[in-house]
Coordinates of C-alpha atoms and ligand atoms in Angstrom, one line a residue:
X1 CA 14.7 62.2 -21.1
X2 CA 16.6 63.2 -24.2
X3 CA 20.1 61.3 -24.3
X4 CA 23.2 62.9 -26.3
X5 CA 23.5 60.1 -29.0
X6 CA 24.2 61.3 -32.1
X7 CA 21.1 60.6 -34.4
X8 CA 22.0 58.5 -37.7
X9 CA 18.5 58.3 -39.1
X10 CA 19.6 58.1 -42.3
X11 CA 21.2 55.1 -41.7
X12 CA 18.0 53.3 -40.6
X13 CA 16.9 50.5 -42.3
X14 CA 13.4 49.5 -42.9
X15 CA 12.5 45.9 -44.3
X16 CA 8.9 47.2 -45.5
X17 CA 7.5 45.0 -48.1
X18 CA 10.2 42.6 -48.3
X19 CA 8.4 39.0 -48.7
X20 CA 10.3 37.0 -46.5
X21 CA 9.5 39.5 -44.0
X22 CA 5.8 40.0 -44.9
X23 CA 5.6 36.0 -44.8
X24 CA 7.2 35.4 -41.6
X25 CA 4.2 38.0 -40.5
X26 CA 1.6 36.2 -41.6
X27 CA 3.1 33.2 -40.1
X28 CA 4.6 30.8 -42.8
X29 CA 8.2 29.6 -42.6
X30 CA 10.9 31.7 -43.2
X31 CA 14.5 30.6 -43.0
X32 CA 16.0 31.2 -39.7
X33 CA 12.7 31.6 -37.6
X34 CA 12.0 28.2 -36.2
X35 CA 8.7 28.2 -34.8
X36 CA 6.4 30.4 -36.7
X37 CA 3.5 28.3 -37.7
X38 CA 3.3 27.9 -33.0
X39 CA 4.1 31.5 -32.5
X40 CA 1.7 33.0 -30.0
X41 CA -0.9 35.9 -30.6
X42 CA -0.6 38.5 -28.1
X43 CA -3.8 39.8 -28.9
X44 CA -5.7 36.9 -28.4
X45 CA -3.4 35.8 -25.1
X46 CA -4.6 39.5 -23.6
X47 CA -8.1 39.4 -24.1
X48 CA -8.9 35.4 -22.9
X49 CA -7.6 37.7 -19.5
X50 CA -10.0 40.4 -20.3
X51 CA -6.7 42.9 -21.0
X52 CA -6.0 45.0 -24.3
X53 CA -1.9 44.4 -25.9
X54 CA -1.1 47.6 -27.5
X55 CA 1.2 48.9 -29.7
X56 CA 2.6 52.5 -30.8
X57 CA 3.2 52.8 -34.2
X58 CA 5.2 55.1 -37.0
X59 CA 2.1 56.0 -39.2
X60 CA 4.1 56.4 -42.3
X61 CA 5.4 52.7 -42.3
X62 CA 1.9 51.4 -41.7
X63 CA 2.6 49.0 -45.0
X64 CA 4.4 45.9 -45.8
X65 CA 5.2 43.4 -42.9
X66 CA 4.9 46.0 -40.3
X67 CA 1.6 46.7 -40.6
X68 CA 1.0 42.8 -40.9
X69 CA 2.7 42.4 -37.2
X70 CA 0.9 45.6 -36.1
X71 CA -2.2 44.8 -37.2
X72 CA -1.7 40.8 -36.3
X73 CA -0.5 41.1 -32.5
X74 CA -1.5 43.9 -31.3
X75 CA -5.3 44.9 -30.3
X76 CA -4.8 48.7 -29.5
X77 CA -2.7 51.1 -31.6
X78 CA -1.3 54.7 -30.3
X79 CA 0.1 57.1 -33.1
X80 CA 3.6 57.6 -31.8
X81 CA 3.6 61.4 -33.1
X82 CA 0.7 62.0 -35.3
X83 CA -1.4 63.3 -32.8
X84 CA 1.1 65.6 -30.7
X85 CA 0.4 69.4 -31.1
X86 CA 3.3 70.1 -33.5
X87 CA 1.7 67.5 -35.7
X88 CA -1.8 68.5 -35.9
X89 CA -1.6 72.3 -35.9
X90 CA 1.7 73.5 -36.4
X91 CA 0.3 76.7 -37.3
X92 CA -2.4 78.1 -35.6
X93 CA -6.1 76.9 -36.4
X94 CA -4.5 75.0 -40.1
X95 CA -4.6 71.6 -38.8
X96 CA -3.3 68.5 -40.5
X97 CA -4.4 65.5 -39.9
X98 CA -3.4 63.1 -42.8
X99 CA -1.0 61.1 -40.7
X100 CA -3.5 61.1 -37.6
X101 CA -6.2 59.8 -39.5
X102 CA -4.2 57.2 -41.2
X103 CA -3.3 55.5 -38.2
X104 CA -6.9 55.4 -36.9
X105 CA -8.1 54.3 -40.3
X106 CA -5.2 51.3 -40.3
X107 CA -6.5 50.1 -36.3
X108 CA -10.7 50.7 -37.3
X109 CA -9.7 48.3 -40.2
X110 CA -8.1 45.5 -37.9
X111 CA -10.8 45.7 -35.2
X112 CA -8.2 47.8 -32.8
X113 CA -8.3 50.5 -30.3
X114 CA -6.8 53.7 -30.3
X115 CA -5.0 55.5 -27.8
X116 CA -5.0 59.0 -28.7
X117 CA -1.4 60.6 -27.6
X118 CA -1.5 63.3 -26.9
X119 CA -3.6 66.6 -26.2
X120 CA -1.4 68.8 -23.4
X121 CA 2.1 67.8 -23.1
X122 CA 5.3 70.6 -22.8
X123 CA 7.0 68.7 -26.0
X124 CA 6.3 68.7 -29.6
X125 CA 4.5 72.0 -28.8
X126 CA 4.4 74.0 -32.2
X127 CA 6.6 77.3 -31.4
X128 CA 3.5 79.3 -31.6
X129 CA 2.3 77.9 -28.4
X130 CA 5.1 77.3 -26.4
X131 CA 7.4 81.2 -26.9
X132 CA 3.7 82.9 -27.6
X133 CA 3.4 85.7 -25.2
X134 CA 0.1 84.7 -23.8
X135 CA -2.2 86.1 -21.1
X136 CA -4.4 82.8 -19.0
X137 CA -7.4 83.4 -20.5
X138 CA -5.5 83.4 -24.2
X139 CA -4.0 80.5 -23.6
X140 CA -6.6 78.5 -21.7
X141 CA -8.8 79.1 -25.1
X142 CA -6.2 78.0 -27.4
X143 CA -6.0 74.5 -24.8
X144 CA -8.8 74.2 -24.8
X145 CA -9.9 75.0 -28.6
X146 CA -7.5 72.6 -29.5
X147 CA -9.0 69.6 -27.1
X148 CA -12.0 70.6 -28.7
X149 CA -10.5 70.4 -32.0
X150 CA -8.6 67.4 -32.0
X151 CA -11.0 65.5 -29.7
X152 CA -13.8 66.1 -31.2
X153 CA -12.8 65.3 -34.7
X154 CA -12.4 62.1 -33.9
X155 CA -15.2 61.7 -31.3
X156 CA -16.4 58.1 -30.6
X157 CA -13.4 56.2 -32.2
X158 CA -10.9 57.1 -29.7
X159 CA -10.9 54.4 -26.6
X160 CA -8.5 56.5 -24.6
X161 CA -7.0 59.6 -24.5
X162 CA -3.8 60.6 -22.8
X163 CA -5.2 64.2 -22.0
X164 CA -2.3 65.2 -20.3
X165 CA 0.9 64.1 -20.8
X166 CA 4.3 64.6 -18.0
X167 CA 3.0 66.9 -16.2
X168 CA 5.1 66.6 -12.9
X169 CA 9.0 67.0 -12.2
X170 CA 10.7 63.7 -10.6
X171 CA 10.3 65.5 -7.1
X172 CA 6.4 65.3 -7.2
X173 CA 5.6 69.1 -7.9
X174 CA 4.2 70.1 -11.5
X175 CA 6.6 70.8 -14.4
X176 CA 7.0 73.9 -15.2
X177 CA 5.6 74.2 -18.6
X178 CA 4.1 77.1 -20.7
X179 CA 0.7 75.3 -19.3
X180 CA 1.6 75.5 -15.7
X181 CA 3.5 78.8 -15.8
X182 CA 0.2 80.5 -17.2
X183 CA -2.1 78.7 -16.2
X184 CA -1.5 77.7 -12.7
X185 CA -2.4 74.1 -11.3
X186 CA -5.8 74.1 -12.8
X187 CA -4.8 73.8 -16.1
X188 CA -5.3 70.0 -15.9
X189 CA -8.7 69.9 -14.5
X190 CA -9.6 72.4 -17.5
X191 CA -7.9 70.1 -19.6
X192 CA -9.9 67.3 -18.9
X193 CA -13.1 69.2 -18.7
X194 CA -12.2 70.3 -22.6
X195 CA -11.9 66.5 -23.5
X196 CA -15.0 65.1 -22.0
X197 CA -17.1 67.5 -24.1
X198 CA -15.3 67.3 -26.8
X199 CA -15.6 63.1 -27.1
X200 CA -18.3 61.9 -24.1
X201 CA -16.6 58.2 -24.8
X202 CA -13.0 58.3 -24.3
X203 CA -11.5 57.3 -21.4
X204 CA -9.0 60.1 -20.2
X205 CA -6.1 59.4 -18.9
X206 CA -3.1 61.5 -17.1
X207 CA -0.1 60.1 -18.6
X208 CA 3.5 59.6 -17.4
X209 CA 7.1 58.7 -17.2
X210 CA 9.1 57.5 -13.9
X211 CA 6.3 57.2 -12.0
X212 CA 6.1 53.2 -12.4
X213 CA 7.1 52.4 -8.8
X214 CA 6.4 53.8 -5.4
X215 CA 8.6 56.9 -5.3
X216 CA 8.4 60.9 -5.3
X217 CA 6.8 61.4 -8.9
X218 CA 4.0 58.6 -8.3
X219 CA 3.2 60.0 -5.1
X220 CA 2.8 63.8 -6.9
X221 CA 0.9 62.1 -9.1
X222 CA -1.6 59.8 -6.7
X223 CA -2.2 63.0 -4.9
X224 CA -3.4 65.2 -8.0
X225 CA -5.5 61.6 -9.3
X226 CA -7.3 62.1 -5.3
X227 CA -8.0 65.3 -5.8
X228 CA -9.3 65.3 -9.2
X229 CA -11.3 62.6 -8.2
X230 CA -12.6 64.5 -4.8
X231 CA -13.3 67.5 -7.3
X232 CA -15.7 65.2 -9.9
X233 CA -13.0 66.2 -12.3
X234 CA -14.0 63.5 -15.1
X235 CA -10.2 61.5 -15.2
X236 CA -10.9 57.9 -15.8
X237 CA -7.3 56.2 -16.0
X238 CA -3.8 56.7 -14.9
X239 CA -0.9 56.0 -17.6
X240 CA 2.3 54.9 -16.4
X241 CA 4.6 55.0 -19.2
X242 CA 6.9 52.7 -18.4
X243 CA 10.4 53.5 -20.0
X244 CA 12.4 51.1 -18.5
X245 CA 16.1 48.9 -18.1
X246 CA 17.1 45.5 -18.3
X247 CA 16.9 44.3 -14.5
X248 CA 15.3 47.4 -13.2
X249 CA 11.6 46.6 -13.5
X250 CA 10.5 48.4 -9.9
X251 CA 9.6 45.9 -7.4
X252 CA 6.6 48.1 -6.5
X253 CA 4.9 48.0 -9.7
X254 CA 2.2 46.2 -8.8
X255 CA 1.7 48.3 -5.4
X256 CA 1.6 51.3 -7.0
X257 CA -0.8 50.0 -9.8
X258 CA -3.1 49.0 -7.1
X259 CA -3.3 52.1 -5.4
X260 CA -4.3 53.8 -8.1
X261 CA -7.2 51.6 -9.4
X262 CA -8.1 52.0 -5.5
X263 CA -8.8 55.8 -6.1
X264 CA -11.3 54.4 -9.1
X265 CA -9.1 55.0 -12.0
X266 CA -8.1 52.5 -14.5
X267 CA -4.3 52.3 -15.3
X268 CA -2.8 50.9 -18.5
X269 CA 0.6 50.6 -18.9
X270 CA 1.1 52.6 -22.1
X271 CA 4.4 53.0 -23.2
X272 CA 6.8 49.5 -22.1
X273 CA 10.5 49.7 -23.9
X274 CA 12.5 47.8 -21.5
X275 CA 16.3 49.0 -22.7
X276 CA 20.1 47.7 -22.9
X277 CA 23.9 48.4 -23.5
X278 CA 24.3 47.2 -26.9
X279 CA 25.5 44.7 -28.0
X280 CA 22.5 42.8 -26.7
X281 CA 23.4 39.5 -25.4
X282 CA 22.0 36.0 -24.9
X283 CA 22.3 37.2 -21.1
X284 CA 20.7 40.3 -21.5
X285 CA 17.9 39.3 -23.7
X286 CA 16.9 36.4 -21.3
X287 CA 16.8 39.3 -18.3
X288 CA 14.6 41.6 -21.1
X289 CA 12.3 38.6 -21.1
X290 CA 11.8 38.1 -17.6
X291 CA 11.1 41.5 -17.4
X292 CA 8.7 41.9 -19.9
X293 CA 7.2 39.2 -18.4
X294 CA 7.0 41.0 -14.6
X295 CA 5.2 44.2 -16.3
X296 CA 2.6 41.7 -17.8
X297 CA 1.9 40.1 -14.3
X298 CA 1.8 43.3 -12.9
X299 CA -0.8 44.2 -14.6
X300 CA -2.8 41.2 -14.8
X301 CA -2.8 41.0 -11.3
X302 CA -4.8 44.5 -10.4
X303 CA -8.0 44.3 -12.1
X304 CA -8.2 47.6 -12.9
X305 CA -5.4 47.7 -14.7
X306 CA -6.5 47.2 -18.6
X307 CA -3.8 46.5 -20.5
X308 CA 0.1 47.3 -22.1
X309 CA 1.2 48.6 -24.8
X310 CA 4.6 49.0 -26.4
X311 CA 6.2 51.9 -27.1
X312 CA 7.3 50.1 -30.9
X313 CA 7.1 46.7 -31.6
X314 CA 10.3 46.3 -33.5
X315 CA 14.0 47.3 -32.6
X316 CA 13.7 49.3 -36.0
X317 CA 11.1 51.2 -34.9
X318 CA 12.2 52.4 -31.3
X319 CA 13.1 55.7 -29.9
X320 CA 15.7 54.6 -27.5
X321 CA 19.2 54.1 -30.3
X322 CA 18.3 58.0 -31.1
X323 CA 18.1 59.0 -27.4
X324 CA 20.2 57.1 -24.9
X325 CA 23.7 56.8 -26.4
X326 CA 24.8 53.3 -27.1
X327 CA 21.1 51.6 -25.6
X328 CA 18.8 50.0 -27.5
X329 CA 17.6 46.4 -28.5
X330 CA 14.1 47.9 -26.1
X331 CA 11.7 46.2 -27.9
X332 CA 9.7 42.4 -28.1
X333 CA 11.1 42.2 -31.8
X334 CA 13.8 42.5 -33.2
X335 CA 14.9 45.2 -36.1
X336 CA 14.3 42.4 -38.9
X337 CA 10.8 41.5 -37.1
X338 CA 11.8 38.2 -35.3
X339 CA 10.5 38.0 -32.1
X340 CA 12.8 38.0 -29.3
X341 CA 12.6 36.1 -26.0
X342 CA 11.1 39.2 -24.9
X343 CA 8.0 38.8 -27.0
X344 CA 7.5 34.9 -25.8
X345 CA 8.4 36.7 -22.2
X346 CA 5.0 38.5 -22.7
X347 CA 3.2 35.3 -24.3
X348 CA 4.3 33.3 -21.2
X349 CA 3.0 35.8 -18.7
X350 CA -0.5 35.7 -21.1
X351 CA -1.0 32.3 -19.9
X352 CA 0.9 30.1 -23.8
X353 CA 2.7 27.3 -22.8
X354 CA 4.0 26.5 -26.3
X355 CA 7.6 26.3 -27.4
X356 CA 9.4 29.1 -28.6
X357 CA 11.8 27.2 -30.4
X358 CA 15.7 27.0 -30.5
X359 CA 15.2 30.6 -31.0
X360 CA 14.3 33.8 -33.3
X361 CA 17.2 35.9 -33.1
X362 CA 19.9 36.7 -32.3
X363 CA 20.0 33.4 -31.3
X364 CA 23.1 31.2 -30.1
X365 CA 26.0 31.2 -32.0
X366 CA 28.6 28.4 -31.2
X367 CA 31.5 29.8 -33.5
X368 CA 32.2 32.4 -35.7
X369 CA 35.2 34.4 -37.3
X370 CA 35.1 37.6 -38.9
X371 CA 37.1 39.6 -41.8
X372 CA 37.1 43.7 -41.9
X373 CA 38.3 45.4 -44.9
X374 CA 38.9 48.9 -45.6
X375 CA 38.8 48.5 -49.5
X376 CA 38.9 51.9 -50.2
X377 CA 40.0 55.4 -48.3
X378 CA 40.0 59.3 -49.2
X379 CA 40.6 62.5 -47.1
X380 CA 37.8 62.0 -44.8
X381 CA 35.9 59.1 -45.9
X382 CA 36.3 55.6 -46.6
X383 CA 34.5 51.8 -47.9
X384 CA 34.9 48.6 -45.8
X385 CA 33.8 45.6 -46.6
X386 CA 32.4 42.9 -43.7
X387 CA 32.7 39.2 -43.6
X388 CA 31.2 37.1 -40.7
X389 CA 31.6 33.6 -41.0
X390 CA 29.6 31.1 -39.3
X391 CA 32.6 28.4 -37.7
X392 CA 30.4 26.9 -35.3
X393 CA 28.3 23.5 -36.2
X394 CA 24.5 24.9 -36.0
X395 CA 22.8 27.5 -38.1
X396 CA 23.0 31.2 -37.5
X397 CA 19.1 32.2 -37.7
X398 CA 19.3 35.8 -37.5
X399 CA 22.4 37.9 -36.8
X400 CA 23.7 41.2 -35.1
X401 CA 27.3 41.9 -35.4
X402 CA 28.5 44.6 -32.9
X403 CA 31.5 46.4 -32.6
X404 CA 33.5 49.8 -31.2
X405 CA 35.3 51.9 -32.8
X406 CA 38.5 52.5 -32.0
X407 CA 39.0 56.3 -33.3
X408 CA 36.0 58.1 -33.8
X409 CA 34.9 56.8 -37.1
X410 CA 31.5 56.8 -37.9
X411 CA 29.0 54.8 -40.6
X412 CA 27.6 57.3 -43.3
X413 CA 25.8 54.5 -45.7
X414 CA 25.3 50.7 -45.8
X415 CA 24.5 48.1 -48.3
X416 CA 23.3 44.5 -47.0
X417 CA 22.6 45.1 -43.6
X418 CA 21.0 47.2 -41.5
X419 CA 23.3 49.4 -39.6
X420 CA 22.8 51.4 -36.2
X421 CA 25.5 53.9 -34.9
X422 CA 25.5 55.1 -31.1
X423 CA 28.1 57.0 -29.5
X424 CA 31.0 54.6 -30.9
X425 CA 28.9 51.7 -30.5
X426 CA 28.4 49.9 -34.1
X427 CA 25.7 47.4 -34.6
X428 CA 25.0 45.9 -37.6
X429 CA 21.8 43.5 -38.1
X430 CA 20.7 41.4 -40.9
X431 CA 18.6 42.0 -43.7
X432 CA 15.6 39.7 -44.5
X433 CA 17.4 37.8 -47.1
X434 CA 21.0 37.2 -45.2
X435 CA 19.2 36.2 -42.3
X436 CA 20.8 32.8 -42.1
X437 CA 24.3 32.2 -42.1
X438 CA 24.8 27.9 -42.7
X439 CA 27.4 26.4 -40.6
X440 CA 30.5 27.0 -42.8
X441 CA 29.2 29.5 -44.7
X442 CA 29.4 33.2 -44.2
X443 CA 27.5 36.6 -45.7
X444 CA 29.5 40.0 -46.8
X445 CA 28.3 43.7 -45.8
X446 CA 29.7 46.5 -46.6
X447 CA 29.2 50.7 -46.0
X448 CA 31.0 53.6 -46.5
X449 CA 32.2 55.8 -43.3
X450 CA 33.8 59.2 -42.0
X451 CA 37.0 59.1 -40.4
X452 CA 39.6 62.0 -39.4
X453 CA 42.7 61.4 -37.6
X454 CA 42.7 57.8 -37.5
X455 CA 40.8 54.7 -39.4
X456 CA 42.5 51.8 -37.4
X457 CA 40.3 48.6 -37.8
X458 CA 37.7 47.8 -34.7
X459 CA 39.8 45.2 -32.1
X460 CA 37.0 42.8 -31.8
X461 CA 33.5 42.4 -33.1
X462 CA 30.8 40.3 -31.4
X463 CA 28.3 38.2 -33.3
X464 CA 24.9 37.8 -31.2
X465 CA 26.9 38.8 -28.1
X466 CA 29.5 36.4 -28.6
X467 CA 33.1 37.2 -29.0
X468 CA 34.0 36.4 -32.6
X469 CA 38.2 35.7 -34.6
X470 CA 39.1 38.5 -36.4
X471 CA 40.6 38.0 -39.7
X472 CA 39.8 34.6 -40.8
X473 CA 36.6 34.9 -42.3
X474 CA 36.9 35.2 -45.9
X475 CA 35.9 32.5 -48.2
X476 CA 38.5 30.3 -48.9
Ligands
LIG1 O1 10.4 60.1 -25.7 C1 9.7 58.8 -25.7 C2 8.2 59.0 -25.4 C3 8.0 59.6 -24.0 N1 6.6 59.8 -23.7 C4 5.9 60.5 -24.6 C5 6.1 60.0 -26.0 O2 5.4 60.8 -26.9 C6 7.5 60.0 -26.4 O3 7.6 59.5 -27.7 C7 8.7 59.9 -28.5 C8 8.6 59.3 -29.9 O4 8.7 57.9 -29.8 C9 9.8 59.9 -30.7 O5 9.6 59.5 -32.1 O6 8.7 61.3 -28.5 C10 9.8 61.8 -29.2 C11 9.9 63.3 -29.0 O7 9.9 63.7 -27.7 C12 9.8 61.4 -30.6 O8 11.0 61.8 -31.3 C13 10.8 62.7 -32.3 C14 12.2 63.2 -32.7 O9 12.7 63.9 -31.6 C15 12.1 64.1 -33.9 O10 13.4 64.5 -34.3 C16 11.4 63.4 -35.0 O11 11.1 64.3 -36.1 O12 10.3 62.0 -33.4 C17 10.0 62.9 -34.5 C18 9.2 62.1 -35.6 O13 10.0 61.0 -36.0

């Protein structure tokens, strides 16, 4: 699944523990969110329908107004890394399980589930396991000594484990992984065997990717579940991860869902991003909605299948920017945690009928006009200053201003504004306290960037997805 986009981590903004933020959280007004004090509770929405709302979270930025959204919206939790292999036992038999524990600490605390993720899976395999030289019966005891391990440690506080994790090419037959290759087919049934004494409890669930709709994988898939199930192999759920683009929400969803709760496994939905070309746009975000709604339904409508979760609730918390050159904008918030249509999509599907307002960001913007400066340039570097004025007649509650550039440049740093760099797509999003841009008024961002050949200035920038004037934006 792994994209080409260059990664710009460093560049990622996080608005932990900045009051506005934590505020808006907890539900009191902040300026440019217009309808906080009504804003739905996801977690409350799932369960008057008997289904969970989920979440998968960073552990380390469990603080501040992301753990206040976390912990607020959300009724299951799933450690986004800090239970894979290469995080619990880099090293053979010297586990680590600060950042594990911390997550399951943060959901006991808030009355939440845990999804455990993940005890078999080909990726985030420490080296020692996946180039070790094994024989089958070597590696079937270091499987299944770490199920035992991990499982058990934290037996009777995990709802759900995803024992094994993409196990199956997009044709239907297994993925060859160290696993398969040693091991042979029964690997998985081993697997789950391992988990079931190791935490009696759990659900166990086979977890994965592209295998949503009716199509070659699912079926590969349904066919192992059958068998499994034929064997009394003790698999309780089927996770379909659910990585998926604006517009292109299988129409079979529901179908497939149903057949596999008719083999007597649950199915959760365990991993919804639903992704974009950036810039994201009014357009876009209204199709993102809709389809966030259609996975809800989905699942509501097969009563086997016991909830969603996201994979990240905020656009600065997603996977998809580092992965899929120039995607992103996946998630039911936004990177400064306003909720997006896509979040009310999910509320409305729950059953709320309330009014989501003119509209957390990026909302509409009815005019604006933009000034870019290079202030400052050496040999391969250079400063540039941003103004985006607001020329329209109604407030700017949230922004995202988006650009290309035209000759390879790229953002290094950035000061008042959270900045995002795919490919050559630039977007740049507002910080808690420059959220709101009055009509008339305007705010200034600046960062430094690399350059070679050419530092020409970018031939249009987008505010919110629409098309602002270049150079008339400063102050005057
Ligand atoms: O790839 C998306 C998901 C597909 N299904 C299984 C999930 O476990 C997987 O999650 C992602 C995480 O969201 C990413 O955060 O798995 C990726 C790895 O396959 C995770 O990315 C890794 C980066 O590749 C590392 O560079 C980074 O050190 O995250 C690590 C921790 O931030």
């Amino acid at each position: 699944m792994r994209g080409t986009s260059m990664k710009l981590q460093s560049l990622r903004r996080t608005v932990l523990g900045i009051s506005a933020a934590a505020l808006l959280a907890a539900g009191a007004a902040v300026p440019g969110h217009a309808a906080e004090a009504a804003d739905p509770v996801l977690r409350d929405l799932a369960a008057a329908h008997g289904i969970s709302y989920g979440t998968a979270v960073t552990g380390a930025k469990l603080t501040g107004a992301y753990a206040d959204v976390a912990g607020a919206q959300f009724d299951s939790i799933t450690p986004g890394n800090e239970m894979k292999w290469g995080s619990v036992e880099p090293v053979r038999g010297d586990f680590r399980w600060s950042g594990a524990d911390a997550v399951v600490d943060f959901a006991e605390a808030r009355g939440q589930k845990v999804r455990g993720h993940t005890l078999v899976w080909h990726s985030q395999l420490p080296s020692w396991v996946e180039n070790g030289s094994w024989t089958a019966s070597g590696l079937r005891t270091v499987m299944t000594e770490h199920i035992k391990t991990a499982a058990g440690r934290y037996k009777g506080r995990i709802d759900h484990w995803d024992v094994v994790n993409e196990a199956f090419d997009e044709d239907g037959t297994r993925r060859q992984s160290v696993f398969q290759r040693t091991l042979g087919d029964g690997y998985i049934a081993d697997a789950f065997r391992a988990a079931r004494a190791a935490d009696p409890a759990a659900k166990l669930y086979l977890n994965d990717y592209n295998v949503e709709g009716l199509n070659a994988k699912s079926d590969g898939m349904y066919e192992l579940v059958r068998s499994l199930k034929a064997q009394g192999v003790p698999i309780d759920g089927v996770g379909l991860q659910a990585h998926l683009i604006v517009g292109q929400v299988p129409p079979s969803l529901q179908a497939n869902i149903q057949r596999f709760a008719d083999l007597g496994v649950d199915v959760a939905v365990t991993e919804l991003d639903i992704r974009m070309q950036l810039p994201a746009t009014e357009a876009k975000l209204a199709q993102q909605k809709a389809d966030y709604a259609a996975v809800t339904r989905a699942c509501l409508a097969v009563s086997r299948c016991v909830g969603v979760t996201v994979w990240g609730f905020t656009d600065s918390d997603s996977w998809i920017p580092d992965f899929f050159e120039g995607q992103g904008a996946a998630t039911p918030y936004d990177e400064g945690f306003r909720p997006k249509p896509a979040f009310y999509g999910i509320a409305e599907a729950l059953g709320w009928t309330g009014d989501p307002g003119p509209g957390p960001g990026p909302g509409p913007v009815d005019g604006c006009a933009v000034a870019y400066a290079v202030q400052n340039q050496w040999s391969a570097g250079f400063t540039a200053q941003v103004t985006v004025r607001n020329t329209g007649t109604a407030p700017v509650n949230g922004w995202q201003l988006a650009w290309t550039w035209p000759s390879g440049q790229s953002v290094t740093q950035a000061w008042n504004a959270a900045m995002n760099q795919s490919g050559a797509s630039v977007a740049a999003a507002n910080v808690p306290y420059n959220a709101s841009i009055a009509p008339g008024g305007s705010v200034t961002f600046g960062f430094n960037g690399a350059w070679s050949g050419g530092n020409a200035a970018p031939a249009g920038f987008a505010l919110n997805g629409r098309p602002c004037a270049t150079g008339t934006a400063q102050a005057g």
